[in-house]
Coordinates of C-alpha atoms in Angstrom, one line a residue:
Chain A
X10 CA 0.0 0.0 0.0
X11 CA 2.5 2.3 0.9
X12 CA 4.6 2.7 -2.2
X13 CA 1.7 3.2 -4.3
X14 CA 1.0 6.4 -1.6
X15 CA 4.4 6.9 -1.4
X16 CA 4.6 7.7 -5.3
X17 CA 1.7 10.5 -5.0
X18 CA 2.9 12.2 -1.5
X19 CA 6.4 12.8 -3.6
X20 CA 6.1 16.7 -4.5
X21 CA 7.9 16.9 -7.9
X22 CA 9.7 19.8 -8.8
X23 CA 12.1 18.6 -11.7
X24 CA 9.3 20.1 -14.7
X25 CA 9.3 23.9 -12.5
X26 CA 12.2 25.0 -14.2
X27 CA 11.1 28.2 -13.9
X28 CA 11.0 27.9 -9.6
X29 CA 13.0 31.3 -7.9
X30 CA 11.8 30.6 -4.5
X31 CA 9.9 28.0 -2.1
X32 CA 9.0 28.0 1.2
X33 CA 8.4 24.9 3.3
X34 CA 6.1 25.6 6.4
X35 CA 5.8 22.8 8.5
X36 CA 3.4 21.6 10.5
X37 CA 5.5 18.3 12.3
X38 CA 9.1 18.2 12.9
X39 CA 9.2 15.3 9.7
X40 CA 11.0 16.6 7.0
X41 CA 11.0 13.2 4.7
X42 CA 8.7 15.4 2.4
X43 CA 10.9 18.6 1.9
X44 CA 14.0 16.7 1.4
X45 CA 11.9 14.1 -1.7
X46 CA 10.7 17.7 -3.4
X47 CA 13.8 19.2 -2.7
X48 CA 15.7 16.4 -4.7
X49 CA 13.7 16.9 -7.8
X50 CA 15.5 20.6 -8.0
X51 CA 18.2 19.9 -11.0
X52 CA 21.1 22.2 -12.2
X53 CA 18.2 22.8 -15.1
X54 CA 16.3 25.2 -12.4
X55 CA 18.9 28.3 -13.0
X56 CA 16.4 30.6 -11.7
X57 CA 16.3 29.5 -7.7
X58 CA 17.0 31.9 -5.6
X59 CA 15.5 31.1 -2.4
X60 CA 14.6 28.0 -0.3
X61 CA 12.9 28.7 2.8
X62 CA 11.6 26.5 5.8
X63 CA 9.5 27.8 8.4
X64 CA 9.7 25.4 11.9
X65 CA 6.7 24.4 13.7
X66 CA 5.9 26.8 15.9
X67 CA 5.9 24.7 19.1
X68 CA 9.9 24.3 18.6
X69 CA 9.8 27.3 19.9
X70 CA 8.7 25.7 23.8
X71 CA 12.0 23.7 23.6
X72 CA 13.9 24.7 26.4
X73 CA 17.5 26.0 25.2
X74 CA 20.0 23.2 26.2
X75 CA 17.9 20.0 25.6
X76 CA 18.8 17.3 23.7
X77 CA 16.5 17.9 20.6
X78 CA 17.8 15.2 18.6
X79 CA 17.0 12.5 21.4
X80 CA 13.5 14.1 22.1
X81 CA 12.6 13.8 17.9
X82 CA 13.6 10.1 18.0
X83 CA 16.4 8.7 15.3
X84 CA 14.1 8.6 12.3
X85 CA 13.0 12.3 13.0
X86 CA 16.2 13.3 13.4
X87 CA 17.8 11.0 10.5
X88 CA 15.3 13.6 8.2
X89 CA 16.9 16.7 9.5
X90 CA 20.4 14.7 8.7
X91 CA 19.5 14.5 5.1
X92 CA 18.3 18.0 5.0
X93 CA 21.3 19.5 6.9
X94 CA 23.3 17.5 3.8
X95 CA 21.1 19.2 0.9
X96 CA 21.2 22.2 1.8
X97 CA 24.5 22.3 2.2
X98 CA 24.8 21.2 -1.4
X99 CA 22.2 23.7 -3.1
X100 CA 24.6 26.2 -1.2
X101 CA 27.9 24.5 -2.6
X102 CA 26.3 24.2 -6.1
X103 CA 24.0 26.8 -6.9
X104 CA 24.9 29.4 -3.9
X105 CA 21.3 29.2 -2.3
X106 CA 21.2 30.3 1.4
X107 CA 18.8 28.7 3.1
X108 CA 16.5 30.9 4.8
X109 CA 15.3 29.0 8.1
X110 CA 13.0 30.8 11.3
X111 CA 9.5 30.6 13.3
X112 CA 6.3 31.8 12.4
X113 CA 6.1 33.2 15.8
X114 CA 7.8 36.8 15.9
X115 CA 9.1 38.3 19.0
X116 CA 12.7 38.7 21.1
X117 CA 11.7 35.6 23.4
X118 CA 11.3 33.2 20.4
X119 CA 14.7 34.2 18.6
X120 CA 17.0 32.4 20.9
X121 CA 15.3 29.5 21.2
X122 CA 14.4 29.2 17.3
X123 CA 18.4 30.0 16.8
X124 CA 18.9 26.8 18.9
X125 CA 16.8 24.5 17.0
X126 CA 18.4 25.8 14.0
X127 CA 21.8 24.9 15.3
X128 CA 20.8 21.1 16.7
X129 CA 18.8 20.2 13.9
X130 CA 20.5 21.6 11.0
X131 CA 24.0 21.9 12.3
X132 CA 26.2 21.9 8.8
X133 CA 24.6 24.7 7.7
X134 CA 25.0 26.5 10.9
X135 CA 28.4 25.6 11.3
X136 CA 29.7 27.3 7.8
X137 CA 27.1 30.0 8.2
X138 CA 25.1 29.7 5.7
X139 CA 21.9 30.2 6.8
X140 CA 19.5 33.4 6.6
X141 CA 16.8 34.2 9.4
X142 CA 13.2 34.1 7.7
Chain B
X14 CA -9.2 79.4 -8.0
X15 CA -8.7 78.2 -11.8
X16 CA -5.7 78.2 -13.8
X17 CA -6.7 78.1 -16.9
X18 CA -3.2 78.7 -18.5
X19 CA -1.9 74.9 -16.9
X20 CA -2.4 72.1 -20.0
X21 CA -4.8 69.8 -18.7
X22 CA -2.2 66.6 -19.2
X23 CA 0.4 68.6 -17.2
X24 CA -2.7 68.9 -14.5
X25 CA -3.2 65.3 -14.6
X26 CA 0.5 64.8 -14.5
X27 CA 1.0 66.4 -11.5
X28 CA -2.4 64.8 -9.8
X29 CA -1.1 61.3 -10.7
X30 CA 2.2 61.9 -9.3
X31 CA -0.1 62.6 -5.7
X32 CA -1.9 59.2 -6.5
X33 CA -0.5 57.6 -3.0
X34 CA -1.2 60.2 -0.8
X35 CA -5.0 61.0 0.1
X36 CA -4.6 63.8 2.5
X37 CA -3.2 65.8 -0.3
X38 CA -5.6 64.6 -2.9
X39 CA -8.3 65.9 -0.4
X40 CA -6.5 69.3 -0.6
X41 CA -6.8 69.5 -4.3
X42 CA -9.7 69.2 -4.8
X43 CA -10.5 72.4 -3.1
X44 CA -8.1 74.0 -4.9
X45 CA -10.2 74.0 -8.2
X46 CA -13.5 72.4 -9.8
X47 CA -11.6 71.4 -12.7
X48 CA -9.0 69.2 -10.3
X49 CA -12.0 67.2 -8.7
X50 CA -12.3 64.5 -11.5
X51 CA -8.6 63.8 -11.8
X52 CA -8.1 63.6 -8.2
X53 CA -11.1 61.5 -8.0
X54 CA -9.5 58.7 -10.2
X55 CA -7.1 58.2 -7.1
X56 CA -9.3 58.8 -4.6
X57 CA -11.4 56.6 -5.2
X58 CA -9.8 53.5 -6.6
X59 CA -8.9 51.7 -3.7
X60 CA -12.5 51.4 -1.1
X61 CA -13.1 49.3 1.3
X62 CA -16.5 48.5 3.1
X63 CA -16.1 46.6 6.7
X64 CA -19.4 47.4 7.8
X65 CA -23.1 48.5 7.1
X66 CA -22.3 51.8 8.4
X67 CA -19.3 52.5 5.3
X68 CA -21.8 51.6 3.2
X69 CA -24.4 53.9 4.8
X70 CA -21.6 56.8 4.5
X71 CA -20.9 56.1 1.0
X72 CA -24.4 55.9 -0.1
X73 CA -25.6 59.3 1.9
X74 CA -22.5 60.7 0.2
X75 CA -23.2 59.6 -3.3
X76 CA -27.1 59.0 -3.7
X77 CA -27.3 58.8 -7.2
X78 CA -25.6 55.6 -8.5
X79 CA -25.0 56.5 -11.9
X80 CA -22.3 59.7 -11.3
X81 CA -20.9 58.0 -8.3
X82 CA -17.3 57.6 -8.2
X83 CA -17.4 54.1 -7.9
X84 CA -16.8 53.3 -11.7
X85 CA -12.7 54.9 -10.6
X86 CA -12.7 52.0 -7.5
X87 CA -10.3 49.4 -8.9
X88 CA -9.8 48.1 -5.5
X89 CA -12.8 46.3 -4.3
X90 CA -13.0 45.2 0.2
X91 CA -16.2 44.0 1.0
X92 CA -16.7 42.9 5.0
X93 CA -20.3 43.0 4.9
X94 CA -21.3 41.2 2.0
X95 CA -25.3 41.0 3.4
X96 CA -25.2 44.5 3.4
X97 CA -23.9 45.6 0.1
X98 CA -26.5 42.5 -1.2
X99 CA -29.4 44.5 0.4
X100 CA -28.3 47.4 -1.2
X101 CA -28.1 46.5 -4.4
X102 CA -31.4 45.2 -4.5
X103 CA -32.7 48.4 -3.1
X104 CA -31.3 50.2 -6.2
X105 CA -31.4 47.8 -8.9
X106 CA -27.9 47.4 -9.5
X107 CA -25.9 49.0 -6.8
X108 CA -23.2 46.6 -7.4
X109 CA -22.9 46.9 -11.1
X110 CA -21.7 50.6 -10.2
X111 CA -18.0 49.0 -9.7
X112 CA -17.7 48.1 -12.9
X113 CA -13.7 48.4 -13.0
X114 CA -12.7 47.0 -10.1
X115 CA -9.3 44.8 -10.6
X116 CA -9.7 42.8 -7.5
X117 CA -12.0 41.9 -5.1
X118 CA -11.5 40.9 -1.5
X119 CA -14.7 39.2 -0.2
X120 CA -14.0 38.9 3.6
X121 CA -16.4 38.5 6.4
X122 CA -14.6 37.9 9.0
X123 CA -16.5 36.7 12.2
X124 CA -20.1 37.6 10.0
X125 CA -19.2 34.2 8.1
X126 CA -22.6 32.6 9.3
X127 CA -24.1 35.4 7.8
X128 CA -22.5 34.8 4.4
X129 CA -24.8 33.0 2.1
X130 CA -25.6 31.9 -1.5
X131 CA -27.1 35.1 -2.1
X132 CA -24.9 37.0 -1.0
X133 CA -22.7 36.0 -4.0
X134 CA -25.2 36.1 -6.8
X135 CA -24.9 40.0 -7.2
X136 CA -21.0 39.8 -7.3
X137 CA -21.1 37.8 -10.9
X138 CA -19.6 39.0 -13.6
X139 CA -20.4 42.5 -11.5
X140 CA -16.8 43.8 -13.0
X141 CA -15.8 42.6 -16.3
X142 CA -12.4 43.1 -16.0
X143 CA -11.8 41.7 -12.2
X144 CA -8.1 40.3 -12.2
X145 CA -7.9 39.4 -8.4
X146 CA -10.7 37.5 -6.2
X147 CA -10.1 36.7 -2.9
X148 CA -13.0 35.1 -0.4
X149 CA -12.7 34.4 2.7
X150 CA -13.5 32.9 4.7
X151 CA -15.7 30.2 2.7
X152 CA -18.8 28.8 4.8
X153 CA -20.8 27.8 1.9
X154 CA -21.0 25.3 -0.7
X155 CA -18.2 25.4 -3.5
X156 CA -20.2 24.8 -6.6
X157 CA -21.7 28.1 -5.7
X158 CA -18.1 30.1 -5.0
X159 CA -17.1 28.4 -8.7
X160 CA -20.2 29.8 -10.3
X161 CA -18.6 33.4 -8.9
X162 CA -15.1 32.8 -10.3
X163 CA -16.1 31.2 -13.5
X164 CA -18.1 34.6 -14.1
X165 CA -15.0 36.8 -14.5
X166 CA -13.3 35.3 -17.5
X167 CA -10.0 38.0 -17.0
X168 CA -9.3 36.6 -13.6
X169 CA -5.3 35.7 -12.9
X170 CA -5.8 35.7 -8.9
X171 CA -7.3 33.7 -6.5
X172 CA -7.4 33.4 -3.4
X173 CA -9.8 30.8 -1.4
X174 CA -9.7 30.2 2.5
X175 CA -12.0 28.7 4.6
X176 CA -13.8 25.1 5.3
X177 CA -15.6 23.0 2.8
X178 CA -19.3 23.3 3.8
X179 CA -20.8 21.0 1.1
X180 CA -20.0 18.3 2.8
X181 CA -18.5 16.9 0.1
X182 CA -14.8 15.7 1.9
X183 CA -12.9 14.7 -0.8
X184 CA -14.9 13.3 -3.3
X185 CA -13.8 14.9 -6.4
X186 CA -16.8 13.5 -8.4
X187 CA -19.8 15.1 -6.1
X188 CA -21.7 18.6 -7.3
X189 CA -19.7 20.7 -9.7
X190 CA -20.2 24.4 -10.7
X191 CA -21.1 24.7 -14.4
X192 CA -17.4 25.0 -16.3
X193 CA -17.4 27.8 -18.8
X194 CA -16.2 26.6 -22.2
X195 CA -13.4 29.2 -22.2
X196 CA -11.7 29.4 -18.0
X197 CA -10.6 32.4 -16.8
X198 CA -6.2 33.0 -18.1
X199 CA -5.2 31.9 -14.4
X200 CA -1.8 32.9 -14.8
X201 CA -1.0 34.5 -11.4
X202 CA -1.3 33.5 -7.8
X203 CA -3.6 30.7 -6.3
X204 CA -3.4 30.6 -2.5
X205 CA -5.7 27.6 -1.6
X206 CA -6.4 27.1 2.2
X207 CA -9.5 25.3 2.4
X208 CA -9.3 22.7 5.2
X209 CA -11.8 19.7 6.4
X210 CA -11.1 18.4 2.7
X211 CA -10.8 20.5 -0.2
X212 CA -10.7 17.8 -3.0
X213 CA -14.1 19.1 -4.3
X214 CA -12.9 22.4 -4.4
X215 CA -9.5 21.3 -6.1
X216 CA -11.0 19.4 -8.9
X217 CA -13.5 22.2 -10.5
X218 CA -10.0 24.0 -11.2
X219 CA -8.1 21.1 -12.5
X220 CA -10.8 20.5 -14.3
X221 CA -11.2 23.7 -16.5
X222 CA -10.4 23.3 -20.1
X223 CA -7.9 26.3 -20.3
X224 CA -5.6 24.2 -18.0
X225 CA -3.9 26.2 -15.0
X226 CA -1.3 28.6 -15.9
X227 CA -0.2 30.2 -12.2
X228 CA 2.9 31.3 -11.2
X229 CA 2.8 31.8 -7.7
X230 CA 1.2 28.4 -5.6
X231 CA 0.4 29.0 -2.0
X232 CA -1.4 26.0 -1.1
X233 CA -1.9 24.3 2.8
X234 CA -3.3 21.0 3.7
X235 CA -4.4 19.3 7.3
X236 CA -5.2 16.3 5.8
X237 CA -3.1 13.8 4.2
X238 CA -5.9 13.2 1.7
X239 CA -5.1 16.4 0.7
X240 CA -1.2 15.5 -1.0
X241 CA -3.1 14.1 -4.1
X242 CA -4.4 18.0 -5.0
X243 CA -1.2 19.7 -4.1
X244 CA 0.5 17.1 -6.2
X245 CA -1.5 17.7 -9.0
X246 CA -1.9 21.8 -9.1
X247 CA 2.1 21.4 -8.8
X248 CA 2.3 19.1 -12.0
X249 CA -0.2 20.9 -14.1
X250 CA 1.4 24.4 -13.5
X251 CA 4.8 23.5 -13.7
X252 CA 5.3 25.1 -16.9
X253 CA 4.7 28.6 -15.4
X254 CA 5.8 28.1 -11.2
X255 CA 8.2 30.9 -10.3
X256 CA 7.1 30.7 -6.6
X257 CA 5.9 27.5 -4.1
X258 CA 4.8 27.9 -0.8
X259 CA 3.1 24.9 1.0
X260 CA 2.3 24.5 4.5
X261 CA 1.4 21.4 6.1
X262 CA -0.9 22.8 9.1
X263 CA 0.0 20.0 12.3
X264 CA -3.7 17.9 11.7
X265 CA -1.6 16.3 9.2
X266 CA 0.3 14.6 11.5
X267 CA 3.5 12.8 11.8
X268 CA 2.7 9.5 12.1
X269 CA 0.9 10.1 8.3
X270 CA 3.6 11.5 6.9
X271 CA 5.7 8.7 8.5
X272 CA 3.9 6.6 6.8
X273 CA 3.9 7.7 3.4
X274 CA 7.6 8.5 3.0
X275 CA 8.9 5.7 4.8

């Protein structure tokens, strides 16, 4: 049952050559379903500019200093892996900086939104090449 | 006082360059009869009603429908649909007045209960060349909001939120609105939030016979019965997409996305 599903939940992107931004607004902390649409993108989409990811907004209640990884459980965090990993090459190949943040607005949600960033995507912290939303 | 010495396109010139600021729009036309219908252009091409009582103002103000200002409105915000309804059925037409508005936000807020069928019927085809349609948020059945968007045949815009009342879930093959033979161009912006199963609503614009032609997708889903709709409006516009934005709202949950990427 499921790879019959499996083939219609896949977003493809490879025929929107003509794609200069997307944004990614998610509703769980799975990201299985940004990285499949995400590796449709080919060198053929010259025009990309912009790839954007909005958290979940109740990231923003993790306490700074816990162990996201372990709370998200290893397939969870396995997806975050494999994103980390593609962004870094859309930056290396195409110089797109990921732009990453919260819905939520406000001084009280930075911090904690700048931690999540950094556990869950930490390549792409690490060389600094990632843009608040 | 009158300057009859100024070239009237020098005039209208200067008035346009003023188009974005009101307060001194206001100020010119007290400078001269023969500024007032320039100025009105600007004035009046961007008005919104929230409530009975704008409308109440506006038609105190402008009684006779005919040489109102509203044919300069290109900018159409209506909050209280029932109202404007009741009015144009009062004068025959009231409506009809706005016949060059470019876009149309049809929002009532908290008065959703109150928006109806009906409330709709005087809106179609009330603008011929409407570009932009925005409802929200959507309480009543869809074959009835398709009737409205099939009416403007220049529409590039839309813009749908709300919750599928026709209690239709996701059957793509239920009630349809009438297709026009030739669909409106389509080939700007579709945001598409309609939760509690918007397959209905998805399928009467897949279905048109013009095909879809937007650029800009901004499309959310709660359901994971919704991936077969986002999948296709991202297929059948791939042509033309510049610009995605989806948004997976938390109803569709991680254990169903789990499931269908695993």
């Amino acid at each position: 049952m499921f790879p019959v599903e499996l083939e219609s939940a896949s977003f493809d992107l490879s025929k929107a050559t003509k794609l200069r931004d997307t944004v990614f607004r998610l509703g769980s902390l799975r990201v299985e379903w940004i990285n499949v649409a995400l590796k449709t993108i080919t060198p053929d989409h010259r025009d990309l500019r912009q790839i954007s990811i909005y958290l979940p907004s109740f990231l923003t209640s993790f306490r700074v200093g816990v162990d996201i990884r372990r709370s998200i459980g290893q397939a969870t965090s396995r997806g975050w892996s494999d994103l980390d990993h593609l962004l870094v090459q859309f930056w290396e190949s195409c110089s797109v900086r990921p732009r990453i943040g919260c819905e939520k607005e406000g001084e009280q949600y930075r911090r904690s939104t700048e931690y999540c960033i950094g556990s869950l995507l930490p390549e792409i912290t690490k060389r600094g090449i990632v843009d608040p939303v | 006082m009158s300057d009859p010495q100024l070239p009237p396109e020098i005039l209208d010139y200067t008035i346009d360059l003023l188009h974005d600021e009101p307060e001194t729009l206001k100020q010119c036309c007290l400078v001269s009869k023969s500024w007032v219908p320039r100025t009105r252009i600007h004035l009046f091409a961007d008005i919104e009603f929230h409530s009975a009582s704008d409308l109440e103002s506006w038609k105190k103000t402008f009684p006779d429908v005919t040489n109102s200002p509203a044919r300069h409105t290109h900018t159409l915000f209506v909050g209280c649909s029932q109202s404007v309804v009741a009015a144009d059925a009062e004068e025959g037409g009231w409506i009809r007045a706005f016949s060059e508005v470019k876009r149309l936000n049809l929002d009532n807020g908290d008065q959703y209960l109150k928006f109806s069928v009906a409330s709709l019927i005087p809106f179609h085809g009330f603008s011929p060349a409407l570009k932009s349609l925005r409802i929200s948020p959507i309480f009543i059945p869809f074959p009835e909001v398709f009737d409205l968007i099939f009416s403007f045949p220049l529409l590039e815009d839309l813009a749908l939120k709300g919750h599928d009342e026709s209690w239709l879930g996701d059957d793509p093959d239920g009630p349809q609105a009438i297709v026009p033979s030739t669909s409106p161009a389509f080939t700007g912006s579709l945001d598409f939030h309609i939760f509690g199963g918007a397959g209905s609503a998805a399928r009467q614009l897949l279905d048109l016979p013009n095909g879809l032609h937007f650029r800009k997708l901004a499309l959310s889903c709660d359901r994971v019965q919704d991936i077969w709709w986002i999948t296709e409006f991202l297929t059948r516009c791939s042509h033309t997409l510049e610009s995605l934005d989806i948004h997976t709202l938390r109803r569709t949950s991680i254990c169903t996305w789990s499931a269908l990427i695993t």
